[in-house]
Amino acid sequence: VLLNNIADNICLNDYPVLFFCYDDDRTELRHRTFARFSKQSIETFNKRTATNLRQIYQLPEIKKIMSLKYVVQQMIHVEKWCDLINQIKHKHGKPPVIFIDYLRKLRTEKSTFDERLRIDDILSKLTEIAKNNNTPVIAISELGRDSYKAGQRLSMASFKESGTIEYDASWLGILGAVDEDGKLKENWDTIIEQDGNVDLIIFKAKRGTGSTGKVSLKVNKETMTVSDRPVE
């Protein structure tokens, strides 16, 4: 939800978005956007019971997002992304901001059985794409397995099983439900699922990407919105 909201906000600021989506369906992303700007429940779109789709399509925000947001679901080797980027750049006069959901599902032309080396190769090519096109690349990545245990303190070490991501990335953040000491709460996944309370812990922010620290967020799963949560 958060990633889709960020992508939509970028479109509303007149920048194209190239969204590589391998975890959710393209239609699901569209429905989340519809729910957010129409203030209707996501279920009315998922169950095809919404009755005012024509009016929703005419909302200024929806029209702009649909004209600037490109969603890719077929698997394309990272080396061939430049063709898509150049097409969008030619059409809109600027390169797209790239979103990836999620990192480990990407593929390159290089074949290896070592997962760490494979992720390193992907990260190297994504860094090259970002630099050559002067555009952000935003990717979701999973953590090391032990990092999901209740009571575990989230830190930069949580990224250790994700290749060199902690070194190559300009910005790193983890979503979770943590206490004041930065440790995952008991039943943290239930807290997020039922209450929508989630914390964004920013561990690394360089090159003008913001500051580190914790941001308390509230996710409304009905209308697919994310807002600041008052500090407890």
PDB file of C-alpha atoms in Angstrom:
ATOM      1  CA  VAL A   1       0.000   0.000   0.000  1.00  0.00           C
ATOM      2  CA  LEU A   2       2.761   2.439   0.964  1.00  0.00           C
ATOM      3  CA  LEU A   3       4.775   1.767  -2.197  1.00  0.00           C
ATOM      4  CA  ASN A   4       1.735   2.259  -4.435  1.00  0.00           C
ATOM      5  CA  ASN A   5       0.811   5.503  -2.654  1.00  0.00           C
ATOM      6  CA  ILE A   6       4.334   6.867  -3.141  1.00  0.00           C
ATOM      7  CA  ALA A   7       4.244   5.923  -6.829  1.00  0.00           C
ATOM      8  CA  ASP A   8       0.886   7.658  -7.286  1.00  0.00           C
ATOM      9  CA  ASN A   9       2.110  10.802  -5.520  1.00  0.00           C
ATOM     10  CA  ILE A  10       5.097  10.961  -7.847  1.00  0.00           C
ATOM     11  CA  CYS A  11       2.743  10.794 -10.848  1.00  0.00           C
ATOM     12  CA  LEU A  12       0.686  13.623  -9.373  1.00  0.00           C
ATOM     13  CA  ASN A  13       3.887  15.685  -9.366  1.00  0.00           C
ATOM     14  CA  ASP A  14       4.192  15.173 -13.144  1.00  0.00           C
ATOM     15  CA  TYR A  15       6.841  12.441 -13.109  1.00  0.00           C
ATOM     16  CA  PRO A  16       6.345   9.123 -14.920  1.00  0.00           C
ATOM     17  CA  VAL A  17       6.615   5.881 -12.959  1.00  0.00           C
ATOM     18  CA  LEU A  18       7.783   2.464 -14.151  1.00  0.00           C
ATOM     19  CA  PHE A  19       6.456  -0.130 -11.693  1.00  0.00           C
ATOM     20  CA  PHE A  20       7.803  -3.686 -11.917  1.00  0.00           C
ATOM     21  CA  CYS A  21       5.160  -5.623 -10.000  1.00  0.00           C
ATOM     22  CA  TYR A  22       5.755  -9.330  -9.387  1.00  0.00           C
ATOM     23  CA  ASP A  23       3.953  -9.711  -6.056  1.00  0.00           C
ATOM     24  CA  ASP A  24       0.543  -8.177  -6.787  1.00  0.00           C
ATOM     25  CA  ASP A  25      -1.578  -8.116  -9.894  1.00  0.00           C
ATOM     26  CA  ARG A  26      -1.704  -4.978 -12.069  1.00  0.00           C
ATOM     27  CA  THR A  27      -5.456  -4.809 -11.467  1.00  0.00           C
ATOM     28  CA  GLU A  28      -4.929  -4.888  -7.701  1.00  0.00           C
ATOM     29  CA  LEU A  29      -2.658  -1.845  -7.908  1.00  0.00           C
ATOM     30  CA  ARG A  30      -5.274  -0.005  -9.947  1.00  0.00           C
ATOM     31  CA  HIS A  31      -7.991  -0.895  -7.449  1.00  0.00           C
ATOM     32  CA  ARG A  32      -5.869   0.437  -4.574  1.00  0.00           C
ATOM     33  CA  THR A  33      -5.534   3.736  -6.395  1.00  0.00           C
ATOM     34  CA  PHE A  34      -9.279   3.843  -7.106  1.00  0.00           C
ATOM     35  CA  ALA A  35     -10.088   3.157  -3.433  1.00  0.00           C
ATOM     36  CA  ARG A  36      -7.687   5.818  -2.231  1.00  0.00           C
ATOM     37  CA  PHE A  37      -9.036   8.669  -4.344  1.00  0.00           C
ATOM     38  CA  SER A  38     -12.716   7.692  -4.352  1.00  0.00           C
ATOM     39  CA  LYS A  39     -12.715   7.008  -0.567  1.00  0.00           C
ATOM     40  CA  GLN A  40     -14.530   3.728  -1.240  1.00  0.00           C
ATOM     41  CA  SER A  41     -13.643   0.339   0.223  1.00  0.00           C
ATOM     42  CA  ILE A  42     -11.120  -1.691  -1.748  1.00  0.00           C
ATOM     43  CA  GLU A  43     -13.552  -4.606  -1.539  1.00  0.00           C
ATOM     44  CA  THR A  44     -16.079  -2.846  -3.772  1.00  0.00           C
ATOM     45  CA  PHE A  45     -13.469  -2.850  -6.525  1.00  0.00           C
ATOM     46  CA  ASN A  46     -12.060  -6.309  -5.870  1.00  0.00           C
ATOM     47  CA  LYS A  47     -15.572  -7.798  -5.912  1.00  0.00           C
ATOM     48  CA  ARG A  48     -16.568  -5.724  -8.969  1.00  0.00           C
ATOM     49  CA  THR A  49     -19.481  -4.132  -7.083  1.00  0.00           C
ATOM     50  CA  ALA A  50     -18.488  -0.468  -7.559  1.00  0.00           C
ATOM     51  CA  THR A  51     -21.232   1.309  -9.509  1.00  0.00           C
ATOM     52  CA  ASN A  52     -19.646   4.650 -10.387  1.00  0.00           C
ATOM     53  CA  LEU A  53     -16.509   3.572 -12.236  1.00  0.00           C
ATOM     54  CA  ARG A  54     -17.110   6.060 -15.036  1.00  0.00           C
ATOM     55  CA  GLN A  55     -17.007   8.971 -12.595  1.00  0.00           C
ATOM     56  CA  ILE A  56     -13.920   7.529 -10.877  1.00  0.00           C
ATOM     57  CA  TYR A  57     -12.065   7.290 -14.181  1.00  0.00           C
ATOM     58  CA  GLN A  58     -12.788  10.988 -14.721  1.00  0.00           C
ATOM     59  CA  LEU A  59     -11.283  12.106 -11.412  1.00  0.00           C
ATOM     60  CA  PRO A  60      -8.342  14.428 -12.218  1.00  0.00           C
ATOM     61  CA  GLU A  61      -6.001  12.452  -9.960  1.00  0.00           C
ATOM     62  CA  ILE A  62      -6.928   9.132 -11.567  1.00  0.00           C
ATOM     63  CA  LYS A  63      -6.548  10.486 -15.113  1.00  0.00           C
ATOM     64  CA  LYS A  64      -3.086  11.879 -14.385  1.00  0.00           C
ATOM     65  CA  ILE A  65      -1.892   8.703 -12.632  1.00  0.00           C
ATOM     66  CA  MET A  66      -3.127   6.462 -15.432  1.00  0.00           C
ATOM     67  CA  SER A  67      -1.315   8.600 -17.995  1.00  0.00           C
ATOM     68  CA  LEU A  68       2.017   8.456 -16.167  1.00  0.00           C
ATOM     69  CA  LYS A  69       2.099   5.075 -14.394  1.00  0.00           C
ATOM     70  CA  TYR A  70       3.414   2.063 -16.304  1.00  0.00           C
ATOM     71  CA  VAL A  71       3.071  -1.373 -14.663  1.00  0.00           C
ATOM     72  CA  VAL A  72       5.118  -4.339 -15.877  1.00  0.00           C
ATOM     73  CA  GLN A  73       4.299  -7.889 -14.808  1.00  0.00           C
ATOM     74  CA  GLN A  74       6.134 -10.003 -17.372  1.00  0.00           C
ATOM     75  CA  MET A  75       9.654 -10.997 -16.408  1.00  0.00           C
ATOM     76  CA  ILE A  76      12.182  -8.866 -18.286  1.00  0.00           C
ATOM     77  CA  HIS A  77      15.913  -9.194 -17.646  1.00  0.00           C
ATOM     78  CA  VAL A  78      17.249  -6.093 -15.907  1.00  0.00           C
ATOM     79  CA  GLU A  79      19.722  -5.542 -18.749  1.00  0.00           C
ATOM     80  CA  LYS A  80      16.791  -4.867 -21.104  1.00  0.00           C
ATOM     81  CA  TRP A  81      15.048  -2.284 -18.942  1.00  0.00           C
ATOM     82  CA  CYS A  82      16.791   0.558 -20.756  1.00  0.00           C
ATOM     83  CA  ASP A  83      14.522   0.038 -23.772  1.00  0.00           C
ATOM     84  CA  LEU A  84      11.427   0.686 -21.639  1.00  0.00           C
ATOM     85  CA  ILE A  85      13.072   3.606 -19.855  1.00  0.00           C
ATOM     86  CA  ASN A  86      14.045   5.247 -23.146  1.00  0.00           C
ATOM     87  CA  GLN A  87      10.509   4.868 -24.542  1.00  0.00           C
ATOM     88  CA  ILE A  88       9.032   6.585 -21.490  1.00  0.00           C
ATOM     89  CA  LYS A  89      11.760   9.240 -21.531  1.00  0.00           C
ATOM     90  CA  HIS A  90      11.002   9.957 -25.193  1.00  0.00           C
ATOM     91  CA  LYS A  91       7.264  10.284 -24.508  1.00  0.00           C
ATOM     92  CA  HIS A  92       7.387  12.393 -21.356  1.00  0.00           C
ATOM     93  CA  GLY A  93      10.735  14.172 -21.683  1.00  0.00           C
ATOM     94  CA  LYS A  94      12.072  12.758 -18.437  1.00  0.00           C
ATOM     95  CA  PRO A  95      13.079   9.298 -17.155  1.00  0.00           C
ATOM     96  CA  PRO A  96      10.631   7.373 -14.975  1.00  0.00           C
ATOM     97  CA  VAL A  97      11.043   6.762 -11.271  1.00  0.00           C
ATOM     98  CA  ILE A  98      11.428   2.979 -10.989  1.00  0.00           C
ATOM     99  CA  PHE A  99       9.615   0.837  -8.403  1.00  0.00           C
ATOM    100  CA  ILE A 100      10.303  -2.865  -7.811  1.00  0.00           C
ATOM    101  CA  ASP A 101       8.050  -5.251  -5.905  1.00  0.00           C
ATOM    102  CA  TYR A 102      10.132  -7.136  -5.063  1.00  0.00           C
ATOM    103  CA  LEU A 103      13.960  -7.411  -5.401  1.00  0.00           C
ATOM    104  CA  ARG A 104      14.534 -11.164  -5.225  1.00  0.00           C
ATOM    105  CA  LYS A 105      12.100 -11.861  -8.045  1.00  0.00           C
ATOM    106  CA  LEU A 106      14.204  -9.943 -10.555  1.00  0.00           C
ATOM    107  CA  ARG A 107      16.337 -11.783 -13.108  1.00  0.00           C
ATOM    108  CA  THR A 108      19.486 -10.905 -15.037  1.00  0.00           C
ATOM    109  CA  GLU A 109      21.116 -12.609 -17.989  1.00  0.00           C
ATOM    110  CA  LYS A 110      23.904 -13.858 -15.734  1.00  0.00           C
ATOM    111  CA  SER A 111      23.234 -17.327 -14.301  1.00  0.00           C
ATOM    112  CA  THR A 112      24.458 -18.397 -10.850  1.00  0.00           C
ATOM    113  CA  PHE A 113      23.333 -20.811  -8.143  1.00  0.00           C
ATOM    114  CA  ASP A 114      24.690 -18.593  -5.371  1.00  0.00           C
ATOM    115  CA  GLU A 115      21.769 -16.433  -4.222  1.00  0.00           C
ATOM    116  CA  ARG A 116      23.992 -13.803  -2.640  1.00  0.00           C
ATOM    117  CA  LEU A 117      26.009 -13.376  -5.839  1.00  0.00           C
ATOM    118  CA  ARG A 118      22.774 -13.218  -7.850  1.00  0.00           C
ATOM    119  CA  ILE A 119      21.415 -10.390  -5.672  1.00  0.00           C
ATOM    120  CA  ASP A 120      24.761  -8.601  -5.863  1.00  0.00           C
ATOM    121  CA  ASP A 121      24.571  -8.736  -9.662  1.00  0.00           C
ATOM    122  CA  ILE A 122      21.026  -7.335  -9.631  1.00  0.00           C
ATOM    123  CA  LEU A 123      22.023  -4.505  -7.287  1.00  0.00           C
ATOM    124  CA  SER A 124      25.009  -3.619  -9.433  1.00  0.00           C
ATOM    125  CA  LYS A 125      22.835  -3.313 -12.533  1.00  0.00           C
ATOM    126  CA  LEU A 126      20.116  -1.329 -10.732  1.00  0.00           C
ATOM    127  CA  THR A 127      22.754   1.107  -9.458  1.00  0.00           C
ATOM    128  CA  GLU A 128      24.019   1.505 -13.012  1.00  0.00           C
ATOM    129  CA  ILE A 129      20.474   2.177 -14.281  1.00  0.00           C
ATOM    130  CA  ALA A 130      19.909   4.805 -11.581  1.00  0.00           C
ATOM    131  CA  LYS A 131      23.167   6.611 -12.349  1.00  0.00           C
ATOM    132  CA  ASN A 132      22.927   6.445 -16.143  1.00  0.00           C
ATOM    133  CA  ASN A 133      19.369   7.776 -16.154  1.00  0.00           C
ATOM    134  CA  ASN A 134      19.682  10.084 -13.139  1.00  0.00           C
ATOM    135  CA  THR A 135      16.505   8.609 -11.649  1.00  0.00           C
ATOM    136  CA  PRO A 136      15.588   6.931  -8.347  1.00  0.00           C
ATOM    137  CA  VAL A 137      15.167   3.155  -8.150  1.00  0.00           C
ATOM    138  CA  ILE A 138      12.994   2.069  -5.207  1.00  0.00           C
ATOM    139  CA  ALA A 139      12.883  -1.634  -4.331  1.00  0.00           C
ATOM    140  CA  ILE A 140      11.274  -3.842  -1.702  1.00  0.00           C
ATOM    141  CA  SER A 141      13.571  -6.491  -0.242  1.00  0.00           C
ATOM    142  CA  GLU A 142      13.101  -9.126   2.424  1.00  0.00           C
ATOM    143  CA  LEU A 143      15.255  -9.338   5.549  1.00  0.00           C
ATOM    144  CA  GLY A 144      17.359 -12.094   7.032  1.00  0.00           C
ATOM    145  CA  ARG A 145      15.148 -14.844   8.461  1.00  0.00           C
ATOM    146  CA  ASP A 146      16.108 -14.220  12.093  1.00  0.00           C
ATOM    147  CA  SER A 147      15.037 -10.593  11.781  1.00  0.00           C
ATOM    148  CA  TYR A 148      11.346 -11.537  11.852  1.00  0.00           C
ATOM    149  CA  LYS A 149      11.438 -12.982  15.390  1.00  0.00           C
ATOM    150  CA  ALA A 150       9.594 -11.099  18.137  1.00  0.00           C
ATOM    151  CA  GLY A 151      12.026  -9.279  20.404  1.00  0.00           C
ATOM    152  CA  GLN A 152      14.597  -8.988  17.625  1.00  0.00           C
ATOM    153  CA  ARG A 153      16.220  -5.575  17.378  1.00  0.00           C
ATOM    154  CA  LEU A 154      16.047  -4.312  13.817  1.00  0.00           C
ATOM    155  CA  SER A 155      19.300  -2.844  12.526  1.00  0.00           C
ATOM    156  CA  MET A 156      21.506  -2.609   9.457  1.00  0.00           C
ATOM    157  CA  ALA A 157      22.492  -6.226  10.170  1.00  0.00           C
ATOM    158  CA  SER A 158      18.929  -7.226   9.248  1.00  0.00           C
ATOM    159  CA  PHE A 159      19.880  -6.685   5.600  1.00  0.00           C
ATOM    160  CA  LYS A 160      22.833  -9.079   5.691  1.00  0.00           C
ATOM    161  CA  GLU A 161      21.104 -11.776   3.627  1.00  0.00           C
ATOM    162  CA  SER A 162      20.274  -9.270   0.900  1.00  0.00           C
ATOM    163  CA  GLY A 163      23.668  -9.159  -0.767  1.00  0.00           C
ATOM    164  CA  THR A 164      25.366  -5.747  -0.719  1.00  0.00           C
ATOM    165  CA  ILE A 165      22.151  -3.755  -0.458  1.00  0.00           C
ATOM    166  CA  GLU A 166      23.252  -2.054   2.776  1.00  0.00           C
ATOM    167  CA  TYR A 167      26.269  -0.645   0.927  1.00  0.00           C
ATOM    168  CA  ASP A 168      24.821   0.154  -2.503  1.00  0.00           C
ATOM    169  CA  ALA A 169      21.548   1.759  -1.410  1.00  0.00           C
ATOM    170  CA  SER A 170      21.305   5.502  -0.758  1.00  0.00           C
ATOM    171  CA  TRP A 171      18.292   4.987   1.518  1.00  0.00           C
ATOM    172  CA  LEU A 172      17.307   2.004   3.673  1.00  0.00           C
ATOM    173  CA  GLY A 173      14.199   1.559   5.781  1.00  0.00           C
ATOM    174  CA  ILE A 174      12.371  -1.332   7.430  1.00  0.00           C
ATOM    175  CA  LEU A 175       8.630  -1.607   8.042  1.00  0.00           C
ATOM    176  CA  GLY A 176       7.611  -3.299  11.296  1.00  0.00           C
ATOM    177  CA  ALA A 177       5.888  -2.808  14.645  1.00  0.00           C
ATOM    178  CA  VAL A 178       8.584  -1.978  17.168  1.00  0.00           C
ATOM    179  CA  ASP A 179       8.860  -0.828  20.775  1.00  0.00           C
ATOM    180  CA  GLU A 180      10.855   2.163  22.038  1.00  0.00           C
ATOM    181  CA  ASP A 181      14.081   0.140  21.891  1.00  0.00           C
ATOM    182  CA  GLY A 182      13.572  -0.736  18.231  1.00  0.00           C
ATOM    183  CA  LYS A 183      12.690  -4.375  18.963  1.00  0.00           C
ATOM    184  CA  LEU A 184       9.854  -6.157  17.178  1.00  0.00           C
ATOM    185  CA  LYS A 185       6.775  -6.351  19.392  1.00  0.00           C
ATOM    186  CA  GLU A 186       5.092  -9.616  20.297  1.00  0.00           C
ATOM    187  CA  ASN A 187       2.531 -10.486  17.602  1.00  0.00           C
ATOM    188  CA  TRP A 188       3.895  -7.620  15.495  1.00  0.00           C
ATOM    189  CA  ASP A 189       2.375  -9.105  12.337  1.00  0.00           C
ATOM    190  CA  THR A 190      -1.078  -9.231  13.977  1.00  0.00           C
ATOM    191  CA  ILE A 191      -0.724  -5.601  15.085  1.00  0.00           C
ATOM    192  CA  ILE A 192      -0.034  -4.523  11.529  1.00  0.00           C
ATOM    193  CA  GLU A 193      -2.765  -6.708  10.057  1.00  0.00           C
ATOM    194  CA  GLN A 194      -5.553  -5.813  12.509  1.00  0.00           C
ATOM    195  CA  ASP A 195      -4.737  -2.256  13.625  1.00  0.00           C
ATOM    196  CA  GLY A 196      -2.833  -0.969  10.615  1.00  0.00           C
ATOM    197  CA  ASN A 197      -0.148   0.404  12.953  1.00  0.00           C
ATOM    198  CA  VAL A 198       3.281   0.139  11.374  1.00  0.00           C
ATOM    199  CA  ASP A 199       6.616   1.844  11.974  1.00  0.00           C
ATOM    200  CA  LEU A 200       9.065   2.868   9.286  1.00  0.00           C
ATOM    201  CA  ILE A 201      12.564   2.714  10.749  1.00  0.00           C
ATOM    202  CA  ILE A 202      15.053   4.590   8.551  1.00  0.00           C
ATOM    203  CA  PHE A 203      18.613   3.351   9.047  1.00  0.00           C
ATOM    204  CA  LYS A 204      20.383   5.023   6.176  1.00  0.00           C
ATOM    205  CA  ALA A 205      19.708   8.239   4.298  1.00  0.00           C
ATOM    206  CA  LYS A 206      22.360   9.928   2.195  1.00  0.00           C
ATOM    207  CA  ARG A 207      22.685  12.184  -0.825  1.00  0.00           C
ATOM    208  CA  GLY A 208      19.834  14.417   0.264  1.00  0.00           C
ATOM    209  CA  THR A 209      17.356  11.563   0.800  1.00  0.00           C
ATOM    210  CA  GLY A 210      16.159  12.693   4.222  1.00  0.00           C
ATOM    211  CA  SER A 211      17.028  11.805   7.820  1.00  0.00           C
ATOM    212  CA  THR A 212      17.191   8.611   9.871  1.00  0.00           C
ATOM    213  CA  GLY A 213      14.832   7.664  12.700  1.00  0.00           C
ATOM    214  CA  LYS A 214      11.370   6.195  13.213  1.00  0.00           C
ATOM    215  CA  VAL A 215       8.182   7.310  11.478  1.00  0.00           C
ATOM    216  CA  SER A 216       4.899   6.056  12.955  1.00  0.00           C
ATOM    217  CA  LEU A 217       2.322   5.266  10.266  1.00  0.00           C
ATOM    218  CA  LYS A 218      -1.315   4.186  10.105  1.00  0.00           C
ATOM    219  CA  VAL A 219      -2.591   2.106   7.188  1.00  0.00           C
ATOM    220  CA  ASN A 220      -6.290   2.162   6.366  1.00  0.00           C
ATOM    221  CA  LYS A 221      -6.816  -1.151   4.584  1.00  0.00           C
ATOM    222  CA  GLU A 222     -10.301  -0.210   3.398  1.00  0.00           C
ATOM    223  CA  THR A 223      -9.412   2.937   1.508  1.00  0.00           C
ATOM    224  CA  MET A 224      -5.751   1.995   0.900  1.00  0.00           C
ATOM    225  CA  THR A 225      -4.393   5.161   2.506  1.00  0.00           C
ATOM    226  CA  VAL A 226      -1.318   5.747   4.677  1.00  0.00           C
ATOM    227  CA  SER A 227      -1.085   8.594   7.176  1.00  0.00           C
ATOM    228  CA  ASP A 228       1.073   9.719  10.088  1.00  0.00           C
ATOM    229  CA  ARG A 229       0.186   8.063  13.391  1.00  0.00           C
ATOM    230  CA  PRO A 230       0.281  10.119  16.620  1.00  0.00           C
ATOM    231  CA  VAL A 231       3.190   9.061  18.807  1.00  0.00           C
ATOM    232  CA  GLU A 232       1.951   6.911  21.690  1.00  0.00           C
TER     233      GLU A 232
END
